[in-house]
CSV table of C-alpha atoms in Angstrom, one decimal:
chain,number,residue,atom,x,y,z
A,1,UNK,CA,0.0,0.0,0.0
A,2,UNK,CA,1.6,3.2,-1.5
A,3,UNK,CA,-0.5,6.3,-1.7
A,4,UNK,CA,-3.4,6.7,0.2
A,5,UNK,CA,-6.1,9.3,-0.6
A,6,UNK,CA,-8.2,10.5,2.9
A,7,UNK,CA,-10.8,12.8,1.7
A,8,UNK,CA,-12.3,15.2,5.2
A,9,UNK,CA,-14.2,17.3,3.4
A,10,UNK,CA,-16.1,19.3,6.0
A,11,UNK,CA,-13.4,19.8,9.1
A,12,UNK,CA,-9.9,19.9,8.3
A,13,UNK,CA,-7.7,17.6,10.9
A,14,UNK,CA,-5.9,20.7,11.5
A,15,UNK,CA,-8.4,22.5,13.0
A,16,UNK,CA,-8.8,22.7,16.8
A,17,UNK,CA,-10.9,19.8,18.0
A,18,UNK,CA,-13.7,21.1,20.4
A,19,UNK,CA,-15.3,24.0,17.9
A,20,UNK,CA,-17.0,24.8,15.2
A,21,UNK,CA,-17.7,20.6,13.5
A,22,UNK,CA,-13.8,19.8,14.9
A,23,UNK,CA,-13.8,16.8,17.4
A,24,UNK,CA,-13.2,13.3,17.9
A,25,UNK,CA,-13.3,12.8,13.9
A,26,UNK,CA,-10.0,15.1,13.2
A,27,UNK,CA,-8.2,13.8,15.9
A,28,UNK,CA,-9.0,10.9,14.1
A,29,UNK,CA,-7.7,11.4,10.5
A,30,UNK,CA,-4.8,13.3,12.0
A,31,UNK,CA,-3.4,10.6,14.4
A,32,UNK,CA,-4.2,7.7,11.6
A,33,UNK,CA,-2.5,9.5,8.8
A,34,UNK,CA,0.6,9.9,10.9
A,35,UNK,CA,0.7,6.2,12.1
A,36,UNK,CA,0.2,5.3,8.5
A,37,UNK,CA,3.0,6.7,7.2
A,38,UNK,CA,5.5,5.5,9.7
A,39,UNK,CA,4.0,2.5,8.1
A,40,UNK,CA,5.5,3.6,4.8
A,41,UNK,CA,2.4,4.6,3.7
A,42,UNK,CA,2.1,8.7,1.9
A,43,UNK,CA,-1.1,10.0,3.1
A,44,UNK,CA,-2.5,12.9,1.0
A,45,UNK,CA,-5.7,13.9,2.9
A,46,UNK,CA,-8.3,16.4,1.2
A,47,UNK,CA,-10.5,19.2,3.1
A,48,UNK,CA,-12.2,22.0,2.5
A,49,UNK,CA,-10.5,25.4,2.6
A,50,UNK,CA,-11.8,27.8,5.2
A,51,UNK,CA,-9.8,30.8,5.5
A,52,UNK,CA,-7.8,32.6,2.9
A,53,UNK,CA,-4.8,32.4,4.8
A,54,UNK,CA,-4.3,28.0,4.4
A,55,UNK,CA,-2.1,27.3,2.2
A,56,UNK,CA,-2.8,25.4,-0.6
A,57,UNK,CA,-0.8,21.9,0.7
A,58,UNK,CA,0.6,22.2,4.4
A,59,UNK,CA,3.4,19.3,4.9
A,60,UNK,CA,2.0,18.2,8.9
A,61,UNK,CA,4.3,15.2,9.0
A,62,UNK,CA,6.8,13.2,7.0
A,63,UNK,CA,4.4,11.2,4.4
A,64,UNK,CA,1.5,13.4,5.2
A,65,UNK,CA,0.5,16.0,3.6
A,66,UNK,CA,-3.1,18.7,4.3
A,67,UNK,CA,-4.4,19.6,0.8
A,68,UNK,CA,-6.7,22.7,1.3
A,69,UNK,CA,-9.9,22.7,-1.7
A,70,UNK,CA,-11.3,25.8,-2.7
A,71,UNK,CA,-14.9,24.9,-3.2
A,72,UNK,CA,-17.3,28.0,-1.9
A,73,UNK,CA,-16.7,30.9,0.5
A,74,UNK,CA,-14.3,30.5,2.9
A,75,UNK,CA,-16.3,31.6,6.1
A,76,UNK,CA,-20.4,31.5,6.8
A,77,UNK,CA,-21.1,28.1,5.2
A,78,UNK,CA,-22.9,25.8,7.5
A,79,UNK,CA,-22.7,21.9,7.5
A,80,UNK,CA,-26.2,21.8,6.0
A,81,UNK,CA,-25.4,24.1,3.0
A,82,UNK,CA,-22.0,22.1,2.1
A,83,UNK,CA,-23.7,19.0,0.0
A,84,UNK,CA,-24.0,22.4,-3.0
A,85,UNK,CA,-20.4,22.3,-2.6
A,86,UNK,CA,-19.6,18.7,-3.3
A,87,UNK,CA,-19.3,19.5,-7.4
A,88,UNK,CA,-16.9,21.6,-6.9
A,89,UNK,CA,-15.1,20.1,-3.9
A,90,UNK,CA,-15.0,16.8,-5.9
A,91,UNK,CA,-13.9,18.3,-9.2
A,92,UNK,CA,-10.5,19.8,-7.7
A,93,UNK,CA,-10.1,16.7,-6.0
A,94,UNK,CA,-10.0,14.8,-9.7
A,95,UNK,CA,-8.1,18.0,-10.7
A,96,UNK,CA,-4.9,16.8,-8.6
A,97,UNK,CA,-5.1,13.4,-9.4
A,98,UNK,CA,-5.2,14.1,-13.0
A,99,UNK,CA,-1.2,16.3,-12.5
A,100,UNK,CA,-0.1,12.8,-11.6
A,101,UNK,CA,0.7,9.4,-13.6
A,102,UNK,CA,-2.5,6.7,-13.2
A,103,UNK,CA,-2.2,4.9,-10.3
A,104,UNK,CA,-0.9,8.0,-8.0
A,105,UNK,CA,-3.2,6.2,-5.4
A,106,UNK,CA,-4.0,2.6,-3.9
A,107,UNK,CA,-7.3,3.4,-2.3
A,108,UNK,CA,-9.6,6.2,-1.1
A,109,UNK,CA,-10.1,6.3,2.9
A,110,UNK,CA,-13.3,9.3,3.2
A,111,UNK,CA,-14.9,10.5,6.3
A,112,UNK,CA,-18.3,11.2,7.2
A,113,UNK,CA,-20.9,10.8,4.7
A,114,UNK,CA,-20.0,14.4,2.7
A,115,UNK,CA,-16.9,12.9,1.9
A,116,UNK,CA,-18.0,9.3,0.9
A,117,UNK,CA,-20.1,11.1,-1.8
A,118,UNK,CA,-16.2,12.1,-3.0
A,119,UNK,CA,-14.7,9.0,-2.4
A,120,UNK,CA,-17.6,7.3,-4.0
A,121,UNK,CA,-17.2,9.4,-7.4
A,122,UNK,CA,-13.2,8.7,-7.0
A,123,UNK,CA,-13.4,5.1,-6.6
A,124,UNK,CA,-15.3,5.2,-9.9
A,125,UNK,CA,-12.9,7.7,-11.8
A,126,UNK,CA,-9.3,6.4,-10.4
A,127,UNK,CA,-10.6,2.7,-10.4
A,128,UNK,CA,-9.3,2.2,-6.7
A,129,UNK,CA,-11.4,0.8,-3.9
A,130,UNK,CA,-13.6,3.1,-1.8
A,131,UNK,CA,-13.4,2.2,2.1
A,132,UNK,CA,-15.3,4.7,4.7
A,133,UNK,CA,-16.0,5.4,8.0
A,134,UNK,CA,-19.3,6.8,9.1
A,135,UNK,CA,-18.3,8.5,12.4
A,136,UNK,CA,-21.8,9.6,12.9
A,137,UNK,CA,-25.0,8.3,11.0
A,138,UNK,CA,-28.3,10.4,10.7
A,139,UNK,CA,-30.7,7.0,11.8
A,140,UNK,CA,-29.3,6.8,14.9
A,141,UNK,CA,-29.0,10.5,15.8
A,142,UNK,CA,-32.7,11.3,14.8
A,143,UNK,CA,-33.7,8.2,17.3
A,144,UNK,CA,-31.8,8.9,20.5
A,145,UNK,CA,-32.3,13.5,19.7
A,146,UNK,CA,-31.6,15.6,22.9
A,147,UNK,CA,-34.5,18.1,23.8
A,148,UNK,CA,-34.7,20.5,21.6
A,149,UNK,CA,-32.1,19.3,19.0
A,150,UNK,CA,-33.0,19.4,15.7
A,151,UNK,CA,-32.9,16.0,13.4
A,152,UNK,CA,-31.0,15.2,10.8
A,153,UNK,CA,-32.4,15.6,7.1
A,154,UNK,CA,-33.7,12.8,4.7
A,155,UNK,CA,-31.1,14.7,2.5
A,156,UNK,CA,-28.3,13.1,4.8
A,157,UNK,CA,-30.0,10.1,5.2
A,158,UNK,CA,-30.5,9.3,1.6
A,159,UNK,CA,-26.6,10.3,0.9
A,160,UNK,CA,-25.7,7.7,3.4
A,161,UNK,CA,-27.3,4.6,2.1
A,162,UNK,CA,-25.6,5.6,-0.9
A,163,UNK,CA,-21.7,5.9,0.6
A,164,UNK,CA,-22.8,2.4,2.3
A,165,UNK,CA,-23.8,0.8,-1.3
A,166,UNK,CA,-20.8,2.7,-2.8
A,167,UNK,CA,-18.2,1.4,-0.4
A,168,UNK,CA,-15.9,-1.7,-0.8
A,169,UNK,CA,-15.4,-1.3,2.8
A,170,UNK,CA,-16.9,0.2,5.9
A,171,UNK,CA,-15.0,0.9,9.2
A,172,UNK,CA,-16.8,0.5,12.0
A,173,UNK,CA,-15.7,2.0,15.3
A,174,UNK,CA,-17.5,-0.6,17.4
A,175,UNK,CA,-19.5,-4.1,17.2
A,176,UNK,CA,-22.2,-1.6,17.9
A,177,UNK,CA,-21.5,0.6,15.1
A,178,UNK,CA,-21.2,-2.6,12.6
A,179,UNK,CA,-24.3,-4.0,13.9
A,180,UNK,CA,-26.3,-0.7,13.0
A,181,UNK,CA,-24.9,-0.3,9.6
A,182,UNK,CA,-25.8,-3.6,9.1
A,183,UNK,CA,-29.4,-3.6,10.3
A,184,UNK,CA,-30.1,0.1,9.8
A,185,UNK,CA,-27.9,0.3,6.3
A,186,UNK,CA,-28.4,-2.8,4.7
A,187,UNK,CA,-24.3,-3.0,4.8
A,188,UNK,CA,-23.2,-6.6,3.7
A,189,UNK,CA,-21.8,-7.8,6.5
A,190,UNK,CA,-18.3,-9.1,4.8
A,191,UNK,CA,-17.9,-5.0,3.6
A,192,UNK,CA,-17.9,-4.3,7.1
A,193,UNK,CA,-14.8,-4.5,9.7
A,194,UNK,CA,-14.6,-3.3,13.4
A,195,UNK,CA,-11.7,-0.9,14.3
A,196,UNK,CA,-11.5,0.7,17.6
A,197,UNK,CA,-10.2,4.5,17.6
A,198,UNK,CA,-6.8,5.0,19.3
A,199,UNK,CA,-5.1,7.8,22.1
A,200,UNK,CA,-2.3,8.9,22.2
A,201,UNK,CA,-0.4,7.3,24.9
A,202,UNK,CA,2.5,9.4,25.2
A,203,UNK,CA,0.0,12.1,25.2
A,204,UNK,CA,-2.1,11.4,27.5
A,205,UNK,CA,-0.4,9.4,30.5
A,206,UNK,CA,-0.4,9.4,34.0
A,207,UNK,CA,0.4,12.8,35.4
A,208,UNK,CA,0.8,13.9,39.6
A,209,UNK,CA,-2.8,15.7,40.1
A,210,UNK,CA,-2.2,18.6,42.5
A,211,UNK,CA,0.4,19.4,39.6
A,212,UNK,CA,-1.9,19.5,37.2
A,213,UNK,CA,-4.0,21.7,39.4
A,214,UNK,CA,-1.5,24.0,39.8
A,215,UNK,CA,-0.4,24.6,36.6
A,216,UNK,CA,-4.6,25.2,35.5
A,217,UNK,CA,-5.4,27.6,38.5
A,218,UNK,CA,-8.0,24.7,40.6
A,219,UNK,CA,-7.5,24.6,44.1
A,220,UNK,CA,-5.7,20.9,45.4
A,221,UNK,CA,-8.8,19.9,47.6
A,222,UNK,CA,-11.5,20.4,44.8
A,223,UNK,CA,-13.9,17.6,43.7
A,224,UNK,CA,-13.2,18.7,39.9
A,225,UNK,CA,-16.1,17.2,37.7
A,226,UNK,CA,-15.0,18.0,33.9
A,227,UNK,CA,-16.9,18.2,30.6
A,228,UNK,CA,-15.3,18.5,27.5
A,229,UNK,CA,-16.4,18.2,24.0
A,230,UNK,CA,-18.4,20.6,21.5
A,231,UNK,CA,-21.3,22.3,23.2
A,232,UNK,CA,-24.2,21.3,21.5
A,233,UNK,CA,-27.0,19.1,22.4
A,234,UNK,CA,-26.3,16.0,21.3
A,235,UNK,CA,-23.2,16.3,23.3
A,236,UNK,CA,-25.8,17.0,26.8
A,237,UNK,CA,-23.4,19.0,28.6
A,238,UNK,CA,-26.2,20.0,30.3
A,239,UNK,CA,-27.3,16.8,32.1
A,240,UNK,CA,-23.9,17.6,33.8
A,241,UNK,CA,-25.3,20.7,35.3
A,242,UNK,CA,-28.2,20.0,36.0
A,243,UNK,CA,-27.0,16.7,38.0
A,244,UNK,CA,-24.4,19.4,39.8
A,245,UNK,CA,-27.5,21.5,41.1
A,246,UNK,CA,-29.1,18.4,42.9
A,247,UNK,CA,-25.9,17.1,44.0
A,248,UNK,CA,-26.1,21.1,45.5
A,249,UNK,CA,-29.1,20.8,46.4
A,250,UNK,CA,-28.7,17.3,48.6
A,251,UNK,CA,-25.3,19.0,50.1
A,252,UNK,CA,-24.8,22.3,50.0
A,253,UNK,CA,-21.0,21.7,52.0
A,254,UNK,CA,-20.1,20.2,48.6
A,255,UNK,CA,-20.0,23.8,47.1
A,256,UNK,CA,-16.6,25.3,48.3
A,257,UNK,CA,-14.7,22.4,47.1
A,258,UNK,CA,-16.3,21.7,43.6
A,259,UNK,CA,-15.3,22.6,40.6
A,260,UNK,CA,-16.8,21.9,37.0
A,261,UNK,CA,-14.5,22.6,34.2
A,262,UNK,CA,-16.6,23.1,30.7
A,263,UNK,CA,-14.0,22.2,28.2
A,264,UNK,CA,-15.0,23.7,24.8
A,265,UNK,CA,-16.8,25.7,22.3
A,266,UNK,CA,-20.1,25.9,20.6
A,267,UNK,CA,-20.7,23.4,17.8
A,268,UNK,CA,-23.6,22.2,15.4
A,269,UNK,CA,-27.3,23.3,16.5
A,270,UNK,CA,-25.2,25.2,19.3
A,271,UNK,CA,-24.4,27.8,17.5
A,272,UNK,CA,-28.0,28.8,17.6
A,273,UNK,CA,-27.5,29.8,21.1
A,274,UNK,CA,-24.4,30.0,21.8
A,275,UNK,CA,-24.3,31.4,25.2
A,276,UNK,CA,-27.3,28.9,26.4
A,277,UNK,CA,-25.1,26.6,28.4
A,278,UNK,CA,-23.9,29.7,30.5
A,279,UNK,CA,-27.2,31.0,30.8
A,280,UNK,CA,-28.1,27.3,32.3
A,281,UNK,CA,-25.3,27.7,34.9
A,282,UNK,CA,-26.4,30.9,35.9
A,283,UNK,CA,-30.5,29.9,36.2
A,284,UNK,CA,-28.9,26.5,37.9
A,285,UNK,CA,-27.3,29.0,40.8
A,286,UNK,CA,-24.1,27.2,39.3
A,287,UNK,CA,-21.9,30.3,38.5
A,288,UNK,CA,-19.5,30.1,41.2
A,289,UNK,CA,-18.6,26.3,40.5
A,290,UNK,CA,-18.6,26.2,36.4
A,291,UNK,CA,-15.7,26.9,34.5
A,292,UNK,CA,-16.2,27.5,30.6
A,293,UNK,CA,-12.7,26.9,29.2
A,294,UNK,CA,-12.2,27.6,25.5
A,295,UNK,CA,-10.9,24.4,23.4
A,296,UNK,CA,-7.5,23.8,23.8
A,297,UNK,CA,-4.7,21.5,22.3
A,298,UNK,CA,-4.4,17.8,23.0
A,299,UNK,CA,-1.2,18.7,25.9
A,300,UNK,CA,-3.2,21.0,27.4
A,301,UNK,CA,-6.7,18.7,27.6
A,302,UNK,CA,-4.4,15.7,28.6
A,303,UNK,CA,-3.4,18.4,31.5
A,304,UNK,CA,-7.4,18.9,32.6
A,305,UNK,CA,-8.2,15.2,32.4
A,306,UNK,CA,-5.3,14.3,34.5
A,307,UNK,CA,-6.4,17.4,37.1
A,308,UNK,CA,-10.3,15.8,37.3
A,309,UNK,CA,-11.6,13.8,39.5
A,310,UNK,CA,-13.4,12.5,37.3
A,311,UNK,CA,-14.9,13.1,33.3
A,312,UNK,CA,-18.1,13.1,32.7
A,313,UNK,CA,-19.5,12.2,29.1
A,314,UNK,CA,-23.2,12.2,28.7
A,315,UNK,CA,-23.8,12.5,25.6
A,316,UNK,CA,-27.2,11.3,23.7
A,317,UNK,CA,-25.2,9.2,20.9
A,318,UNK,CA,-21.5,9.0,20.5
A,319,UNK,CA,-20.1,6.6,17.8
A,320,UNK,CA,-16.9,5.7,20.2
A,321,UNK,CA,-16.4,8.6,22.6
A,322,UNK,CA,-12.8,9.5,22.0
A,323,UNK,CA,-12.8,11.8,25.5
A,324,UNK,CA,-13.8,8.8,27.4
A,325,UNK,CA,-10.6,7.3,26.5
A,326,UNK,CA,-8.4,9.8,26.6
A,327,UNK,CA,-9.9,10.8,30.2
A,328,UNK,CA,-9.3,7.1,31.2
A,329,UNK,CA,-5.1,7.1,29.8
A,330,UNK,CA,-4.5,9.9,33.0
A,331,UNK,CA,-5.8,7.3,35.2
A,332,UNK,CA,-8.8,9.6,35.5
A,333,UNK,CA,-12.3,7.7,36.0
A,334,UNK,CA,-15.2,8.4,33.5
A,335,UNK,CA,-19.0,8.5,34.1
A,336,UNK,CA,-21.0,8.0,30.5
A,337,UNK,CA,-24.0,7.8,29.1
A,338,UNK,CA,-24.6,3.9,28.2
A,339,UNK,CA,-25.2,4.5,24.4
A,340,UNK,CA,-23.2,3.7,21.2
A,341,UNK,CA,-20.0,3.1,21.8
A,342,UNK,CA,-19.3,4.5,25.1
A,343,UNK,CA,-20.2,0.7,26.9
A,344,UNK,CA,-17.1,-0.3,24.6
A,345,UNK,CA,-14.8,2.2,25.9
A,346,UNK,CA,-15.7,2.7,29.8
A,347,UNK,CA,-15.8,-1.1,31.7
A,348,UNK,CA,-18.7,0.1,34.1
A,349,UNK,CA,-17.6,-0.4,37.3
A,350,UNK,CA,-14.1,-1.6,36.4
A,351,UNK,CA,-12.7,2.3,34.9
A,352,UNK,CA,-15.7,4.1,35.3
A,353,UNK,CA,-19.7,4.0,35.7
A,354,UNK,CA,-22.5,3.9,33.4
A,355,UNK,CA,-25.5,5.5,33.4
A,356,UNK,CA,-28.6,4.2,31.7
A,357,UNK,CA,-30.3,7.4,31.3
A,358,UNK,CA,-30.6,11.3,30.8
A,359,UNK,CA,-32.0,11.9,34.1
A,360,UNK,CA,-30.3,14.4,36.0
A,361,UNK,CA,-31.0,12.7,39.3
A,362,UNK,CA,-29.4,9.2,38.0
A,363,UNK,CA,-26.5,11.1,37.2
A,364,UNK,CA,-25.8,13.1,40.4
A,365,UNK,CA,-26.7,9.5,42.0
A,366,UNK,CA,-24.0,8.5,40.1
A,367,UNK,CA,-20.7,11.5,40.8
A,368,UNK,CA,-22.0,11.2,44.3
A,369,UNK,CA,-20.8,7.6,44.5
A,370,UNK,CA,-17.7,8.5,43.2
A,371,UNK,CA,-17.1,11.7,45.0
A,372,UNK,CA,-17.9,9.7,48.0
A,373,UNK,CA,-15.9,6.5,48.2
A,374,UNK,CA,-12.3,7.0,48.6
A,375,UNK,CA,-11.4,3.4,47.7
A,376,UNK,CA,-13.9,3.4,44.9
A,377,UNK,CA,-12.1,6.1,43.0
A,378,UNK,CA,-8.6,4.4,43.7
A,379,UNK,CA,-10.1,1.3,42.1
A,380,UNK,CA,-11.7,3.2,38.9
A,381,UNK,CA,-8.1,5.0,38.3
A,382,UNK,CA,-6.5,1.6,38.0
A,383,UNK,CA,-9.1,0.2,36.0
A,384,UNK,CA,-8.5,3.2,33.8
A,385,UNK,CA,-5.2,3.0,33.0
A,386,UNK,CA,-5.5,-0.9,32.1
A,387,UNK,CA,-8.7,0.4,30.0
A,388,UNK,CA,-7.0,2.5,27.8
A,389,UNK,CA,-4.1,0.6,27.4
A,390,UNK,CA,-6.3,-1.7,24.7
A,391,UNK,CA,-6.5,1.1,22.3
A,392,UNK,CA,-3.4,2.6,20.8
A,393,UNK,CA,-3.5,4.4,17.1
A,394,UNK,CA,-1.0,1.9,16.0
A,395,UNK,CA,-3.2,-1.0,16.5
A,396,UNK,CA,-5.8,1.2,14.4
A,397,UNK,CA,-3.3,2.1,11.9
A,398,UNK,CA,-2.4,-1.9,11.3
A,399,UNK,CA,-5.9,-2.5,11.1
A,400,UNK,CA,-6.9,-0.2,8.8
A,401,UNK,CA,-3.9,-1.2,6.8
A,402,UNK,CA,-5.5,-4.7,6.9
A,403,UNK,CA,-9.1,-3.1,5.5
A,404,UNK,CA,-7.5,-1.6,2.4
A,405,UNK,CA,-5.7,-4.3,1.4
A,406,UNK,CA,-9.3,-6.4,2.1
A,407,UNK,CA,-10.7,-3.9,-0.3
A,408,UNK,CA,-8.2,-4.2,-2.9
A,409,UNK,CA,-8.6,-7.5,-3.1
A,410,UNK,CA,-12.6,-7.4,-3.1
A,411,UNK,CA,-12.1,-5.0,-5.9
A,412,UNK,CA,-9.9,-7.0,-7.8
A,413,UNK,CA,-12.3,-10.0,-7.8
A,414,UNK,CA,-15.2,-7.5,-9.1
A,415,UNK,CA,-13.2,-6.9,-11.9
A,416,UNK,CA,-12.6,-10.2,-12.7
A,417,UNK,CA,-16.0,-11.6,-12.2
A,418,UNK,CA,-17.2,-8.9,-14.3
């Protein structure tokens, strides 16, 4: 495997993960490219161009190189309004194939469903084999929505079943993951292949905690209870707070040692109301113990995790919950949401709890029991560490490697049959 082409159309990896659409998905394409070509593999990975200022191909790594496609205005287009784009985003894309001999690339690797609609229409031109990963899908948002979010279009949903027949292979984060494309996508079930996320291990490691503390301005003694992610509703940020208030509520002594770091900007259907989550903390009585902390780099996150007592993740759908494991390689416990593939990542009761609902009482039952026990949270932040040790981005990177080379071959037989 030579030349791979990654096509992110709709968040460049080199955007800051935690705003605007940037999250778990760039930290995704950015670690995997870089594990792929210490693999000998050049990675040449395709995004949209939002600011005049990107140059055209930015060199991140050895083998890995950013290529920045004009296709619209820069600024002010939303994610709903970039499927007008894909014409043009798809014809520069052919564009810088076409400067090279046939063959520049083994296989097309695309990203969410915007860029399968790319990689689909490459596949075709370059003759290579097409393999994708979802990330997200719009069936399972639109049946788990938070209150007040809005669904996803029939648009999106009709684009999807078409990147799923398209594909020669699908990547599936989790079993649950596979399991819906296969029931809720009509995916044939030998096109699709489990491969867990990675973190960064050097990254995010073990760090001393009242360091940690020090360095981000919390007091030694505080129970810190972090968030971080994009603030939106899917992402339910606000079950957090609202859980905070009854743990409040129940005991008010709790107040002058807690601490809840938000960790993050608005994203998605949060951009509607941008400054809703703070005007929640202040209704909640809450704005003495929240923290709103803009997004920050991977160092500095891997600093807050290791500073919490514990993450919280309690989100409405989350197709692995990258956080979660990042949290859990500081040693840091994690209390999630029990949907998608958040069961996969947090062992309940081993590196973290589970909660089976949205209910803001079951989740302050929840932090209580770990604020509470001592030996509890000593347990969890063993657990954690052994947790995370099962996912690494090379053991992604090999994988994957593995999936192209499936789809090769599956394309090769096509051709041959036919």
């Amino acid at each position: 495997m030579g030349r791979i082409a990654m096509v992110s159309l709709h968040t460049s990896p080199l955007d800051q993960p935690g705003t605007g659409d940037a999250g778990g998905m760039n930290v995704y394409v950015i670690e995997l490219a870089r594990r792929l070509a210490e693999r000998g593999v050049d990675v040449d990975i395709f995004t949209r161009a939002t600011s005049s200022r990107q140059a055209p191909v930015v060199e991140v790594a050895d083998r890995v190189l950013v290529r920045h496609i004009h296709a619209g205005p820069f600024e002010g287009l939303t994610k709903t309004e970039l499927p007008g784009q894909l014409c043009v985003f798809a014809r520069e894309v052919m564009r810088t194939e076409a400067g090279h001999q046939a063959g520049h690339y083994d296989a097309v690797h695309s990203h969410y469903w915007l860029s399968g609609q790319v990689g689909a229409l490459a596949r075709d031109r370059w003759g290579v084999p097409l393999v994708h990963s979802m990330h997200t899908m719009a069936k399972v948002k639109n049946a788990a929505l938070a209150d007040g979010d809005s669904p996803e279009p029939t648009s999106r949903v009709i684009g999807e079943e078409q990147v799923v027949e398209a594909a020669d292979m699908l990547i599936a984060n989790t079993d649950i993951e596979a399991r819906q494309l296969i029931d809720l996508y009509d995916a044939e079930p030998a096109r699709v292949e489990v491969v867990h996320p990675g973190v960064d291990l050097d990254v995010f490691r073990p760090a001393d905690q009242r360091e940690a503390r020090r360095r981000l301005g919390l007091p030694p003694d505080a129970h810190v209870l972090m968030f971080a992610g994009r603030l939106q509703p899917l992402k339910a940020p606000d079950v957090l707070l609202r859980a905070v208030a009854e743990l409040l509520a129940a005991d008010p002594s709790l107040r002058g040692r807690l601490v809840v770091p938000v960790v993050g900007g608005p994203s998605g259907s949060g951009l509607e109301h941008p400054e809703a989550l703070a005007d929640l903390a202040a209704s909640l009585g809450l704005d003495d113990v929240v923290r709103f902390v803009p997004p920050v780099t991977q160092d500095v996150l891997a600093r807050w995790c290791a500073a919490a007592t514990l993450v919280a993740v309690p989100s409405y759908n989350e197709s692995f919950g990258l956080v979660a494991v990042e949290a859990q390689a500081t040693g840091t416990p994690v209390v999630a949401a029990a949907v998608g593939g958040l069961p996969t990542v947090v062992r309940d009761g081993h590196s973290g709890l589970l909660v089976d609902s949205h209910d803001p009482a079951d989740w302050a039952r929840a932090l209580r029991r770990v604020l509470a026990d001592d030996d509890l949270r000593a347990r969890l932040s063993a657990g954690a560490l052994e947790q995370a040790r099962q996912f690494s981005w090379e053991r992604t990177a090999d994988r994957t490697l593995e999936v192209y080379r499936q789809a090769v071959g599956l394309m090769r037989e096509e051709l041959f049959v036919g």
